[in-house]
Tab-separated table of C-alpha atoms in Angstrom:
chain	number	residue	atom	x	y	z
A	1	MET	CA	123.133	6.548	-169.793
A	2	ALA	CA	121.982	8.115	-173.049
A	3	ARG	CA	118.848	10.213	-172.967
A	4	PRO	CA	115.720	8.050	-173.020
A	5	VAL	CA	113.696	7.992	-176.224
A	6	VAL	CA	110.275	9.591	-176.573
A	7	GLY	CA	108.347	8.467	-179.623
A	8	ILE	CA	106.511	11.453	-181.084
A	9	ILE	CA	103.435	10.294	-182.973
A	10	GLY	CA	103.546	11.745	-186.479
A	11	ASN	CA	100.677	12.714	-188.759
A	12	SER	CA	100.158	11.854	-192.410
A	13	TYR	CA	100.605	14.970	-194.497
A	14	LEU	CA	100.507	15.678	-198.221
A	15	MET	CA	103.301	18.119	-199.055
A	16	ASN	CA	102.572	20.483	-201.927
A	17	ASP	CA	99.272	18.636	-202.455
A	18	GLN	CA	101.222	15.770	-203.998
A	19	TYR	CA	104.043	14.257	-201.944
A	20	PRO	CA	102.971	12.005	-199.017
A	21	THR	CA	104.943	12.499	-195.798
A	22	HIS	CA	104.850	11.820	-192.081
A	23	ALA	CA	105.166	15.109	-190.235
A	24	GLY	CA	105.651	16.340	-186.694
A	25	GLY	CA	105.611	19.881	-185.359
A	26	THR	CA	109.021	21.256	-184.431
A	27	MET	CA	107.584	22.554	-181.171
A	28	ASN	CA	106.880	18.955	-180.082
A	29	SER	CA	110.521	17.976	-180.593
A	30	ASP	CA	111.674	21.142	-178.874
A	31	ALA	CA	109.542	20.475	-175.792
A	32	VAL	CA	110.652	16.836	-175.555
A	33	SER	CA	114.330	17.622	-176.070
A	34	ASN	CA	114.731	20.856	-174.144
A	35	VAL	CA	112.107	20.584	-171.391
A	36	SER	CA	111.641	16.836	-170.855
A	37	ASP	CA	115.368	16.342	-171.651
A	38	CYS	CA	114.629	13.245	-173.751
A	39	LEU	CA	115.601	12.188	-177.268
A	40	PRO	CA	112.705	12.956	-179.665
A	41	LEU	CA	112.011	10.293	-182.291
A	42	LEU	CA	109.321	10.932	-184.902
A	43	ILE	CA	107.104	7.873	-185.398
A	44	PRO	CA	105.432	7.165	-188.768
A	45	ALA	CA	102.093	6.172	-187.246
A	46	ASP	CA	101.087	3.599	-189.832
A	47	PRO	CA	100.855	-0.181	-189.323
A	48	ARG	CA	102.425	-0.727	-192.751
A	49	TYR	CA	105.738	0.474	-191.298
A	50	VAL	CA	105.698	-0.018	-187.524
A	51	ALA	CA	104.085	-2.336	-185.000
A	52	VAL	CA	102.976	-1.413	-181.511
A	53	GLU	CA	105.156	-4.168	-180.051
A	54	GLU	CA	108.228	-2.696	-181.772
A	55	LEU	CA	107.475	0.805	-180.548
A	56	LEU	CA	107.101	-0.392	-176.966
A	57	GLU	CA	110.605	-1.880	-177.145
A	58	VAL	CA	112.342	0.990	-178.944
A	59	CYS	CA	110.797	3.930	-177.094
A	60	ASP	CA	110.685	4.691	-173.376
A	61	GLY	CA	107.675	7.010	-173.572
A	62	PHE	CA	105.302	8.513	-176.110
A	63	LEU	CA	103.995	11.955	-176.974
A	64	LEU	CA	100.529	11.649	-178.500
A	65	THR	CA	100.451	14.834	-180.525
A	66	GLY	CA	97.689	17.006	-181.862
A	67	GLY	CA	96.737	16.854	-185.522
A	68	ARG	CA	94.099	18.040	-187.958
A	69	PRO	CA	92.616	14.572	-188.660
A	70	ASN	CA	90.250	13.271	-185.978
A	71	VAL	CA	89.795	9.801	-184.532
A	72	HIS	CA	87.353	7.979	-186.807
A	73	PRO	CA	83.962	7.657	-185.053
A	74	GLU	CA	83.764	3.986	-186.041
A	75	GLU	CA	86.380	3.484	-183.321
A	76	TYR	CA	83.671	4.354	-180.784
A	77	GLY	CA	80.692	2.871	-182.593
A	78	GLU	CA	79.265	5.891	-184.391
A	79	PRO	CA	78.886	6.674	-188.109
A	80	ALA	CA	81.039	9.333	-189.738
A	81	THR	CA	79.401	12.653	-190.638
A	82	GLU	CA	80.653	15.825	-192.274
A	83	ALA	CA	81.003	17.359	-188.801
A	84	HIS	CA	83.646	14.766	-187.886
A	85	GLY	CA	86.112	16.298	-190.360
A	86	GLU	CA	89.188	14.535	-191.721
A	87	PHE	CA	90.515	11.174	-190.546
A	88	ASP	CA	93.774	9.227	-190.306
A	89	ARG	CA	92.854	5.564	-189.954
A	90	ALA	CA	96.503	4.499	-190.026
A	91	ARG	CA	97.239	6.616	-186.960
A	92	ASP	CA	94.134	5.224	-185.240
A	93	ALA	CA	95.457	1.714	-185.856
A	94	ILE	CA	98.706	2.514	-184.029
A	95	THR	CA	97.786	4.927	-181.263
A	96	LEU	CA	94.676	3.285	-179.840
A	97	PRO	CA	96.303	-0.096	-179.076
A	98	LEU	CA	99.476	1.751	-178.044
A	99	VAL	CA	97.571	3.709	-175.387
A	100	ARG	CA	96.018	0.536	-174.024
A	101	ALA	CA	99.375	-1.226	-173.880
A	102	CYS	CA	101.108	1.698	-172.160
A	103	ALA	CA	98.335	2.077	-169.600
A	104	ASP	CA	98.649	-1.616	-168.731
A	105	ARG	CA	102.476	-1.674	-168.654
A	106	GLY	CA	102.989	1.638	-166.890
A	107	GLN	CA	104.946	3.022	-169.848
A	108	PRO	CA	104.602	6.825	-169.870
A	109	PHE	CA	102.555	8.726	-172.412
A	110	PHE	CA	101.513	12.361	-172.600
A	111	GLY	CA	98.406	13.126	-174.667
A	112	ILE	CA	97.872	16.471	-176.384
A	113	CYS	CA	94.655	17.597	-178.128
A	114	ARG	CA	93.957	14.732	-180.576
A	115	GLY	CA	96.168	12.615	-178.317
A	116	PHE	CA	93.901	13.526	-175.378
A	117	GLN	CA	90.927	12.330	-177.414
A	118	GLU	CA	92.760	9.147	-178.463
A	119	VAL	CA	93.306	8.215	-174.820
A	120	ASN	CA	89.589	8.505	-174.088
A	121	VAL	CA	88.570	6.533	-177.192
A	122	ALA	CA	91.230	3.856	-176.627
A	123	LEU	CA	89.687	3.104	-173.243
A	124	GLY	CA	86.124	2.949	-174.534
A	125	GLY	CA	84.985	6.587	-174.482
A	126	THR	CA	83.240	8.656	-177.148
A	127	LEU	CA	83.610	12.153	-178.602
A	128	TYR	CA	81.435	15.036	-179.696
A	129	PRO	CA	82.259	15.923	-183.320
A	130	GLU	CA	81.864	19.690	-182.841
A	131	ILE	CA	81.521	21.029	-179.314
A	132	ARG	CA	80.861	24.624	-180.413
A	133	ASP	CA	77.483	23.415	-181.707
A	134	LEU	CA	76.416	22.219	-178.249
A	135	PRO	CA	74.188	24.489	-176.120
A	136	GLY	CA	76.215	26.633	-173.750
A	137	ARG	CA	79.600	25.653	-175.164
A	138	GLN	CA	82.270	28.040	-176.397
A	139	ASN	CA	84.123	27.913	-179.698
A	140	HIS	CA	87.416	26.221	-178.775
A	141	ARG	CA	88.770	26.152	-182.313
A	142	MET	CA	91.992	27.806	-183.444
A	143	PRO	CA	91.459	31.384	-184.653
A	144	PRO	CA	91.461	31.299	-188.471
A	145	ASP	CA	93.687	34.348	-188.858
A	146	GLY	CA	96.731	35.856	-187.206
A	147	SER	CA	100.299	34.873	-186.387
A	148	LEU	CA	101.257	31.674	-184.588
A	149	GLU	CA	101.656	33.727	-181.420
A	150	GLU	CA	98.074	34.930	-181.777
A	151	LYS	CA	96.701	31.468	-182.584
A	152	PHE	CA	98.451	29.854	-179.615
A	153	ALA	CA	97.702	32.721	-177.218
A	154	LEU	CA	96.182	31.927	-173.828
A	155	ARG	CA	92.406	32.114	-174.233
A	156	HIS	CA	90.590	30.575	-171.297
A	157	VAL	CA	90.916	29.319	-167.740
A	158	VAL	CA	91.051	25.639	-166.875
A	159	THR	CA	89.765	24.888	-163.383
A	160	LEU	CA	91.572	21.922	-161.833
A	161	THR	CA	90.175	19.510	-159.269
A	162	GLU	CA	91.136	20.658	-155.776
A	163	GLY	CA	93.774	18.265	-154.488
A	164	GLY	CA	93.894	16.401	-157.812
A	165	VAL	CA	96.884	15.243	-159.813
A	166	PHE	CA	97.121	18.353	-162.005
A	167	HIS	CA	96.527	20.678	-159.047
A	168	GLY	CA	99.401	19.056	-157.179
A	169	LEU	CA	101.718	19.196	-160.174
A	170	LEU	CA	100.929	22.770	-161.244
A	171	GLY	CA	100.418	24.235	-157.774
A	172	ALA	CA	97.278	26.163	-158.730
A	173	ALA	CA	93.550	25.517	-158.849
A	174	GLU	CA	93.170	27.588	-162.043
A	175	VAL	CA	95.513	27.915	-165.009
A	176	MET	CA	95.360	29.779	-168.317
A	177	THR	CA	95.668	27.777	-171.538
A	178	ASN	CA	95.392	28.120	-175.278
A	179	THR	CA	92.634	26.298	-177.172
A	180	LEU	CA	92.765	24.920	-180.721
A	181	HIS	CA	90.316	22.013	-180.924
A	182	GLY	CA	86.889	21.273	-182.348
A	183	GLN	CA	86.026	17.926	-180.771
A	184	GLY	CA	85.699	16.996	-177.116
A	185	ILE	CA	84.867	14.193	-174.723
A	186	LYS	CA	81.263	12.988	-174.777
A	187	THR	CA	81.376	9.883	-172.569
A	188	LEU	CA	84.353	8.761	-170.516
A	189	GLY	CA	86.488	5.745	-171.218
A	190	GLU	CA	87.122	3.165	-168.523
A	191	ASN	CA	89.052	4.606	-165.563
A	192	ILE	CA	89.383	8.021	-167.238
A	193	VAL	CA	89.289	10.776	-164.610
A	194	ILE	CA	88.492	14.353	-165.610
A	195	ASP	CA	90.836	16.548	-163.584
A	196	GLY	CA	90.181	19.926	-165.218
A	197	HIS	CA	87.396	21.766	-167.050
A	198	ALA	CA	87.041	24.853	-169.236
A	199	PRO	CA	84.503	27.488	-168.077
A	200	ASP	CA	81.828	25.933	-170.337
A	201	GLY	CA	82.298	22.488	-168.778
A	202	THR	CA	84.446	21.012	-171.555
A	203	PRO	CA	86.898	18.438	-170.133
A	204	GLU	CA	90.455	19.742	-170.505
A	205	ALA	CA	92.706	17.527	-168.310
A	206	ILE	CA	92.472	13.779	-167.744
A	207	TYR	CA	94.443	10.808	-166.474
A	208	VAL	CA	93.893	7.062	-166.215
A	209	LYS	CA	92.916	6.049	-162.699
A	210	ASP	CA	95.034	3.300	-161.115
A	211	ALA	CA	97.361	3.061	-164.135
A	212	PRO	CA	100.905	2.300	-162.941
A	213	GLY	CA	102.587	5.004	-165.057
A	214	PHE	CA	102.319	8.604	-166.310
A	215	THR	CA	99.032	8.997	-168.225
A	216	LEU	CA	98.346	12.741	-168.111
A	217	SER	CA	96.614	14.223	-171.141
A	218	VAL	CA	95.393	17.738	-171.921
A	219	GLN	CA	93.015	19.172	-174.496
A	220	TRP	CA	95.139	22.292	-175.037
A	221	HIS	CA	98.615	22.576	-176.652
A	222	PRO	CA	101.339	22.814	-173.977
A	223	GLU	CA	104.098	22.235	-176.539
A	224	TRP	CA	103.785	25.890	-177.553
A	225	ASP	CA	106.534	27.865	-175.743
A	226	ALA	CA	106.900	24.944	-173.333
A	227	ALA	CA	110.210	26.119	-171.901
A	228	ASN	CA	108.756	29.444	-170.753
A	229	ASP	CA	105.082	28.825	-170.045
A	230	PRO	CA	104.463	28.237	-166.298
A	231	VAL	CA	101.833	25.562	-167.043
A	232	SER	CA	103.551	23.779	-169.928
A	233	ARG	CA	107.005	23.561	-168.375
A	234	PRO	CA	106.077	21.502	-165.277
A	235	LEU	CA	103.957	19.159	-167.410
A	236	PHE	CA	106.828	18.344	-169.759
A	237	GLN	CA	109.288	18.164	-166.866
A	238	ALA	CA	107.076	15.663	-165.033
A	239	PHE	CA	106.689	13.651	-168.229
A	240	GLY	CA	110.473	13.624	-168.637
A	241	ARG	CA	110.994	12.383	-165.072
A	242	ALA	CA	108.530	9.562	-165.707
A	243	VAL	CA	110.296	8.583	-168.940
A	244	TYR	CA	113.696	8.552	-167.201
A	245	ALA	CA	112.276	6.389	-164.417
A	246	TRP	CA	110.862	3.917	-166.948
A	247	ALA	CA	114.130	3.795	-168.886
A	248	GLU	CA	116.193	3.175	-165.763
A	249	ARG	CA	113.935	0.337	-164.633
A	250	ASN	CA	114.074	-1.328	-168.027
A	251	GLU	CA	117.676	-0.652	-169.090
A	252	THR	CA	119.057	-3.964	-167.824
A	253	SER	CA	116.421	-6.109	-169.508
A	254	ARG	CA	116.788	-4.133	-172.739
A	255	LEU	CA	120.551	-4.677	-172.828
A	256	GLN	CA	120.048	-8.389	-172.198
A	257	ARG	CA	117.677	-8.639	-175.144
A	258	LEU	CA	120.138	-6.806	-177.415
A	259	ALA	CA	123.145	-8.904	-176.331
């Protein structure tokens, strides 16, 4: 069979301060294609162009990418403030119901940074707008200067739950990760399990308890150097296996619908 399709959630972007586009980082496509061994398909995350029901039929799994805009706090019942930063309401309108549908169906998704936060909000959780302002918390934001290598460099330990899902997959109780985020989980969504923390207590790895499919999400950016990083590689490989399993189970019914 052809490689299964992973829908990569795109971000709205204004090119040259004038031309509206939907964009996706090349490193996301590289990780999906060369580590998960799936076909990457960039999704314009805007309900004017796509519907969740269509995406569920076309794609076998989804990569919920990072992005500069944050989930709008109205999605979890709070007013917007300057600390909440930029927003992308069109992406909210696609990803939040998409997460809920995938969790129910068992269709695989892998959440990264903003995607990690979307999973929590989609299931009823809330977010802190700026965790570096909280007592005892570190600054998890991307360094403002330096090369990409320096910005995506490993910066802190994530301690995984002993015997948990991530521990079993990665084979270690502690892993080193990069960190490039400003927001973080405040209250947990329904059935969200925190499976890893930063040294300051910030949740860094989650999954959806009792969901029938792959629901792992991380606050860091494993797409960076995914083929070589000992933490990123097994995450994308496991995601790929889950996508292949979904595609194989649903290939017959898909062909019948297309006939």
